[in-house]
């Protein structure tokens, strides 16, 4: 996008008038780079120099609003297009709907979806499902998913967004059905499986998590660290520390690098099971072997596990001191960030 702006600047210095195509291309370049403020400024500059924007200009500007969640601007520009007797295409409407979703304005997104004049495609449906998902409206997300089947076929993104909406709504039973539909209709991605596993983990259905993990591998969809992290969470409620160790071994055998969430989730299970020695071992391993720096949550879990038995009390002063040092580091970092 910097090159596009430099081109405009060079043309201005050379007294060469940039036309609509040049400005529209620059707006699109800014959109692709997530530079929505610059894209909107360029559109405004076109009016200042009495250069009337065309469909491409508006499409780029409205699409850029999606990144910043500027739903008010997206709707305003859409209305402005109509006033200029320009015809917004399905991509324009989809971008405006996505901007509403990013801005947590699912009602406005749904209204735009209903106003779409041309035949709606899978992108417009997906944008609407995602808007409902971000607004926590799992029932509406399902309604849109079901209604699209009379017009277009859902794709993996359609199912991902609907599953995510139901996961956020705590509807793991519906997630199970949607996952089965996705497997039958499309080729689910790692995101599809991960979102489903997260829903089952929140409900502590560890058997379902393991079942989906096995199905992933059978379908040749490679699990990632998020897959394993969510599965570990499913063991928390019952303190199934042995199962956590098994999963950590599987990760190691697959050369899967654990992150701080992996360890904090595992340590939470240790706390629940009052396995203070294992918690101390994991805390040591995450620094020495995995090269992962513990966070406050990790220390809280280890302290919680150690506090459950008198045998571990001598460990507490050292743990509290390490936690204090970590909190001081965070405060220092926050102050430095605040001064930037």
Coordinates of C-alpha atoms in Angstrom, one line a residue:
X1 CA 0.0 0.0 0.0
X2 CA 2.9 2.3 0.6
X3 CA 3.9 1.9 -3.1
X4 CA 0.4 2.8 -4.2
X5 CA 0.5 6.0 -2.1
X6 CA 4.0 6.8 -3.4
X7 CA 2.7 6.5 -6.9
X8 CA -0.1 9.0 -6.2
X9 CA 2.4 11.4 -4.6
X10 CA 4.8 11.1 -7.6
X11 CA 1.9 11.8 -10.0
X12 CA 0.9 14.8 -8.0
X13 CA 4.5 16.2 -8.0
X14 CA 4.7 15.6 -11.7
X15 CA 1.4 17.5 -12.2
X16 CA -0.2 14.4 -13.6
X17 CA -3.9 13.9 -12.7
X18 CA -4.6 10.6 -11.2
X19 CA -7.9 9.1 -12.5
X20 CA -10.6 7.0 -10.8
X21 CA -8.8 3.7 -11.6
X22 CA -5.5 4.9 -10.0
X23 CA -7.4 6.0 -6.8
X24 CA -9.5 2.8 -6.7
X25 CA -6.4 0.7 -7.1
X26 CA -4.8 2.5 -4.2
X27 CA -7.9 2.1 -2.0
X28 CA -7.9 -1.7 -2.8
X29 CA -4.2 -1.9 -1.9
X30 CA -4.8 -0.2 1.5
X31 CA -7.8 -2.6 2.0
X32 CA -5.6 -5.6 1.4
X33 CA -3.1 -4.4 3.9
X34 CA -5.7 -3.6 6.6
X35 CA -5.1 0.1 6.3
X36 CA -8.7 1.2 6.6
X37 CA -8.1 4.8 7.7
X38 CA -5.9 5.4 4.7
X39 CA -8.5 3.8 2.4
X40 CA -11.3 6.0 3.7
X41 CA -9.1 9.1 3.4
X42 CA -8.4 8.3 -0.2
X43 CA -12.1 8.0 -0.9
X44 CA -12.6 11.4 0.7
X45 CA -9.8 12.9 -1.3
X46 CA -11.5 11.8 -4.5
X47 CA -14.5 14.1 -3.7
X48 CA -12.1 17.0 -2.7
X49 CA -10.4 16.9 -6.1
X50 CA -13.9 16.5 -7.8
X51 CA -13.2 12.9 -8.9
X52 CA -16.4 10.9 -8.6
X53 CA -15.8 7.4 -7.1
X54 CA -17.1 4.4 -9.0
X55 CA -18.2 0.9 -7.8
X56 CA -14.6 -0.3 -7.4
X57 CA -13.7 2.7 -5.3
X58 CA -16.7 2.1 -2.9
X59 CA -16.2 -1.6 -2.8
X60 CA -12.6 -1.2 -1.7
X61 CA -13.5 1.4 1.0
X62 CA -16.5 -0.6 2.3
X63 CA -14.3 -3.8 2.4
X64 CA -11.7 -1.9 4.4
X65 CA -14.4 -1.0 7.0
X66 CA -14.6 -4.7 7.8
X67 CA -11.1 -4.7 9.3
X68 CA -11.7 -1.8 11.6
X69 CA -15.3 -2.8 12.4
X70 CA -16.5 0.6 11.1
X71 CA -20.0 -0.5 10.5
X72 CA -21.4 3.0 10.6
X73 CA -19.1 4.1 7.8
X74 CA -19.8 1.0 5.8
X75 CA -23.5 1.5 5.9
X76 CA -23.1 5.2 5.1
X77 CA -21.0 4.5 2.1
X78 CA -23.5 1.8 0.9
X79 CA -26.3 4.4 1.1
X80 CA -24.1 6.9 -0.7
X81 CA -23.5 4.5 -3.5
X82 CA -27.3 4.2 -4.0
X83 CA -27.7 8.0 -3.9
X84 CA -25.0 8.2 -6.7
X85 CA -27.1 5.6 -8.7
X86 CA -24.3 3.1 -8.4
X87 CA -25.3 -0.5 -8.0
X88 CA -23.7 -2.3 -5.0
X89 CA -22.8 -5.8 -5.9
X90 CA -23.1 -8.9 -3.7
X91 CA -19.4 -8.4 -2.6
X92 CA -20.2 -4.9 -1.4
X93 CA -23.2 -6.1 0.7
X94 CA -21.1 -8.9 2.1
X95 CA -18.3 -6.6 3.1
X96 CA -20.8 -4.2 4.8
X97 CA -22.4 -7.2 6.6
X98 CA -18.9 -8.4 7.8
X99 CA -18.2 -4.8 9.1
X100 CA -21.4 -5.0 11.1
X101 CA -20.3 -8.4 12.4
X102 CA -16.9 -7.1 13.5
X103 CA -18.6 -4.2 15.2
X104 CA -21.0 -6.5 17.1
X105 CA -24.0 -5.0 15.2
X106 CA -25.5 -8.3 14.1
X107 CA -29.0 -6.8 13.8
X108 CA -27.8 -4.3 11.2
X109 CA -25.9 -7.0 9.4
X110 CA -29.0 -9.2 9.3
X111 CA -31.0 -6.2 7.9
X112 CA -28.5 -5.7 5.2
X113 CA -28.6 -9.4 4.3
X114 CA -32.3 -9.2 3.9
X115 CA -32.0 -6.0 1.8
X116 CA -29.5 -7.6 -0.6
X117 CA -31.1 -7.2 -4.0
X118 CA -29.3 -9.7 -6.1
X119 CA -28.9 -13.5 -5.7
X120 CA -27.0 -14.1 -2.5
X121 CA -23.9 -16.2 -2.7
X122 CA -22.1 -18.3 -0.1
X123 CA -19.9 -15.3 1.0
X124 CA -23.0 -13.2 1.9
X125 CA -24.5 -16.1 3.8
X126 CA -21.2 -16.7 5.6
X127 CA -20.8 -13.0 6.5
X128 CA -24.3 -13.1 8.0
X129 CA -23.7 -16.3 10.0
X130 CA -20.4 -14.8 11.3
X131 CA -22.2 -11.6 12.3
X132 CA -24.7 -13.6 14.3
X133 CA -21.9 -15.7 15.8
X134 CA -20.1 -12.6 17.0
X135 CA -23.3 -11.2 18.4
X136 CA -23.9 -14.4 20.4
X137 CA -27.0 -15.2 18.4
X138 CA -26.6 -19.0 17.9
X139 CA -30.2 -19.6 17.0
X140 CA -30.1 -17.0 14.2
X141 CA -26.8 -18.4 13.0
X142 CA -28.5 -21.8 12.6
X143 CA -31.5 -20.2 10.9
X144 CA -29.3 -18.6 8.3
X145 CA -27.3 -21.8 7.8
X146 CA -30.5 -23.8 7.2
X147 CA -32.0 -21.1 4.9
X148 CA -29.0 -21.0 2.7
X149 CA -29.4 -24.6 1.6
X150 CA -32.3 -23.6 -0.6
X151 CA -30.1 -21.1 -2.5
X152 CA -26.5 -22.1 -2.2
X153 CA -24.5 -25.0 -0.7
X154 CA -22.8 -24.3 2.7
X155 CA -19.1 -24.6 2.7
X156 CA -16.6 -25.3 5.5
X157 CA -16.7 -21.6 6.6
X158 CA -20.5 -21.8 6.9
X159 CA -20.2 -24.7 9.2
X160 CA -17.3 -23.3 11.1
X161 CA -19.2 -20.1 11.9
X162 CA -22.4 -21.9 12.9
X163 CA -20.4 -24.4 15.1
X164 CA -18.6 -21.4 16.7
X165 CA -21.9 -19.7 17.4
X166 CA -23.2 -22.8 19.1
X167 CA -19.9 -23.3 21.0
X168 CA -20.2 -19.8 22.4
X169 CA -23.8 -20.5 23.3
X170 CA -22.8 -23.7 25.2
X171 CA -24.9 -25.9 22.8
X172 CA -22.5 -28.8 22.5
X173 CA -25.3 -31.2 21.5
X174 CA -26.0 -29.0 18.4
X175 CA -22.3 -28.8 17.7
X176 CA -22.2 -32.6 17.6
X177 CA -24.9 -32.6 14.9
X178 CA -23.4 -29.8 12.9
X179 CA -20.0 -31.5 12.9
X180 CA -21.6 -34.7 11.5
X181 CA -23.3 -32.6 8.8
X182 CA -20.0 -30.8 8.0
X183 CA -18.2 -34.2 7.7
X184 CA -20.9 -35.5 5.3
X185 CA -21.2 -32.3 3.2
X186 CA -17.7 -30.7 3.1
X187 CA -14.1 -31.3 4.0
X188 CA -13.9 -29.9 7.5
X189 CA -10.8 -27.9 8.4
X190 CA -8.7 -28.0 11.6
X191 CA -10.8 -24.9 12.6
X192 CA -14.0 -27.0 12.3
X193 CA -12.7 -29.7 14.5
X194 CA -11.0 -27.4 17.0
X195 CA -14.2 -25.4 17.5
X196 CA -16.2 -28.6 18.1
X197 CA -13.6 -29.9 20.6
X198 CA -13.7 -26.5 22.4
X199 CA -17.5 -26.9 22.8
X200 CA -17.1 -30.4 24.2
X201 CA -14.3 -29.4 26.5
X202 CA -16.3 -26.6 28.0
X203 CA -18.9 -29.2 28.9
X204 CA -16.2 -31.6 30.2
X205 CA -17.1 -34.2 27.6
X206 CA -13.6 -35.5 27.3
X207 CA -14.6 -38.7 25.6
X208 CA -16.1 -36.7 22.7
X209 CA -13.0 -34.6 22.5
X210 CA -10.9 -37.8 22.1
X211 CA -13.4 -39.1 19.6
X212 CA -13.2 -36.0 17.4
X213 CA -9.4 -36.0 17.8
X214 CA -9.3 -39.6 16.4
X215 CA -11.7 -38.6 13.6
X216 CA -9.4 -35.7 12.6
X217 CA -6.5 -38.0 12.2
X218 CA -8.5 -40.5 10.3
X219 CA -9.6 -37.7 8.0
X220 CA -5.9 -36.7 7.6
X221 CA -6.6 -33.3 9.2
X222 CA -3.5 -32.5 11.3
X223 CA -4.3 -31.5 14.9
X224 CA -2.5 -28.4 16.1
X225 CA -1.6 -27.1 19.6
X226 CA -5.1 -25.6 20.0
X227 CA -6.6 -29.0 19.4
X228 CA -4.6 -30.5 22.3
X229 CA -5.1 -27.5 24.5
X230 CA -8.8 -27.8 24.3
X231 CA -8.7 -31.5 25.0
X232 CA -6.7 -30.9 28.1
X233 CA -9.3 -28.5 29.3
X234 CA -11.9 -31.2 29.1
X235 CA -10.0 -33.1 31.9
X236 CA -10.1 -30.2 34.3
X237 CA -13.4 -30.7 36.0
X238 CA -12.6 -34.3 37.2
X239 CA -8.9 -33.6 37.7
X240 CA -7.8 -36.4 35.3
X241 CA -4.1 -35.8 35.6
X242 CA -3.1 -39.2 34.1
X243 CA -5.0 -38.4 30.9
X244 CA -3.2 -35.0 30.7
X245 CA 0.2 -36.8 30.9
X246 CA -0.9 -39.2 28.2
X247 CA -1.9 -36.3 25.9
X248 CA 1.4 -34.4 26.6
X249 CA 3.3 -37.6 25.6
X250 CA 1.3 -37.8 22.4
X251 CA 2.2 -34.1 21.7
X252 CA 5.8 -34.9 22.3
X253 CA 5.7 -38.0 20.0
X254 CA 4.2 -35.8 17.2
X255 CA 6.8 -33.1 17.8
X256 CA 4.0 -30.7 18.8
X257 CA 5.4 -27.8 20.8
X258 CA 3.3 -27.0 23.8
X259 CA 2.7 -23.3 24.7
X260 CA 1.9 -21.4 27.8
X261 CA -1.9 -22.3 27.4
X262 CA -1.0 -26.0 27.2
X263 CA 0.9 -25.8 30.5
X264 CA -1.6 -23.5 32.3
X265 CA -4.4 -25.9 31.4
X266 CA -2.4 -29.0 32.5
X267 CA -1.4 -27.2 35.8
X268 CA -5.1 -26.4 36.4
X269 CA -5.8 -30.1 36.2
X270 CA -3.0 -30.8 38.7
X271 CA -4.4 -28.2 41.1
X272 CA -7.9 -29.8 40.8
X273 CA -6.3 -33.2 41.6
X274 CA -4.0 -31.8 44.3
X275 CA -1.0 -33.3 42.5
X276 CA 1.5 -30.8 43.8
X277 CA 4.6 -32.8 42.9
X278 CA 3.5 -33.2 39.3
X279 CA 2.6 -29.5 39.2
X280 CA 6.2 -28.6 40.3
X281 CA 7.6 -31.0 37.7
X282 CA 5.5 -29.5 34.9
X283 CA 6.5 -26.0 36.0
X284 CA 10.2 -27.0 35.8
X285 CA 9.8 -28.8 32.5
X286 CA 8.0 -25.9 30.8
X287 CA 11.0 -23.7 31.4
X288 CA 13.9 -26.1 31.0
X289 CA 12.6 -28.4 28.2
X290 CA 9.9 -26.5 26.4
X291 CA 11.4 -23.0 26.9
X292 CA 8.1 -21.6 27.8
X293 CA 7.9 -18.8 30.4
X294 CA 5.2 -19.4 33.1
X295 CA 2.5 -16.8 33.5
X296 CA 0.6 -15.8 36.7
X297 CA -2.1 -18.4 36.0
X298 CA 0.6 -21.2 36.0
X299 CA 1.9 -20.1 39.4
X300 CA -1.6 -19.7 40.8
X301 CA -2.3 -23.3 39.9
X302 CA 0.9 -24.7 41.3
X303 CA 0.4 -22.7 44.6
X304 CA -3.2 -24.0 44.7
X305 CA -2.0 -27.6 44.3
X306 CA 0.8 -27.1 47.0
X307 CA -1.6 -25.5 49.4
X308 CA -3.8 -28.6 49.5
X309 CA -1.4 -30.6 51.6
X310 CA 0.9 -29.9 54.5
X311 CA 3.7 -31.9 52.9
X312 CA 4.1 -29.2 50.2
X313 CA 4.0 -26.1 52.5
X314 CA 7.8 -25.7 52.4
X315 CA 7.5 -25.1 48.7
X316 CA 5.1 -22.1 49.0
X317 CA 7.6 -19.3 50.0
X318 CA 9.7 -19.9 46.9
X319 CA 6.6 -20.1 44.7
X320 CA 5.2 -16.9 46.1
X321 CA 8.5 -15.1 45.6
X322 CA 8.6 -16.3 41.9
X323 CA 5.0 -15.1 41.4
X324 CA 5.8 -11.8 43.0
X325 CA 8.8 -11.3 40.7
X326 CA 6.7 -12.2 37.7
X327 CA 4.0 -9.7 38.7
X328 CA 6.7 -7.0 39.1
X329 CA 8.0 -7.8 35.6
X330 CA 4.5 -7.4 34.2
X331 CA 4.0 -4.1 36.0
X332 CA 7.4 -2.8 34.6
X333 CA 6.4 -4.0 31.1
X334 CA 3.0 -2.2 31.4
X335 CA 4.7 1.0 32.5
X336 CA 7.2 0.8 29.6
X337 CA 4.3 0.2 27.1
X338 CA 2.4 3.2 28.6
X339 CA 5.4 5.5 28.0
X340 CA 5.7 4.5 24.3

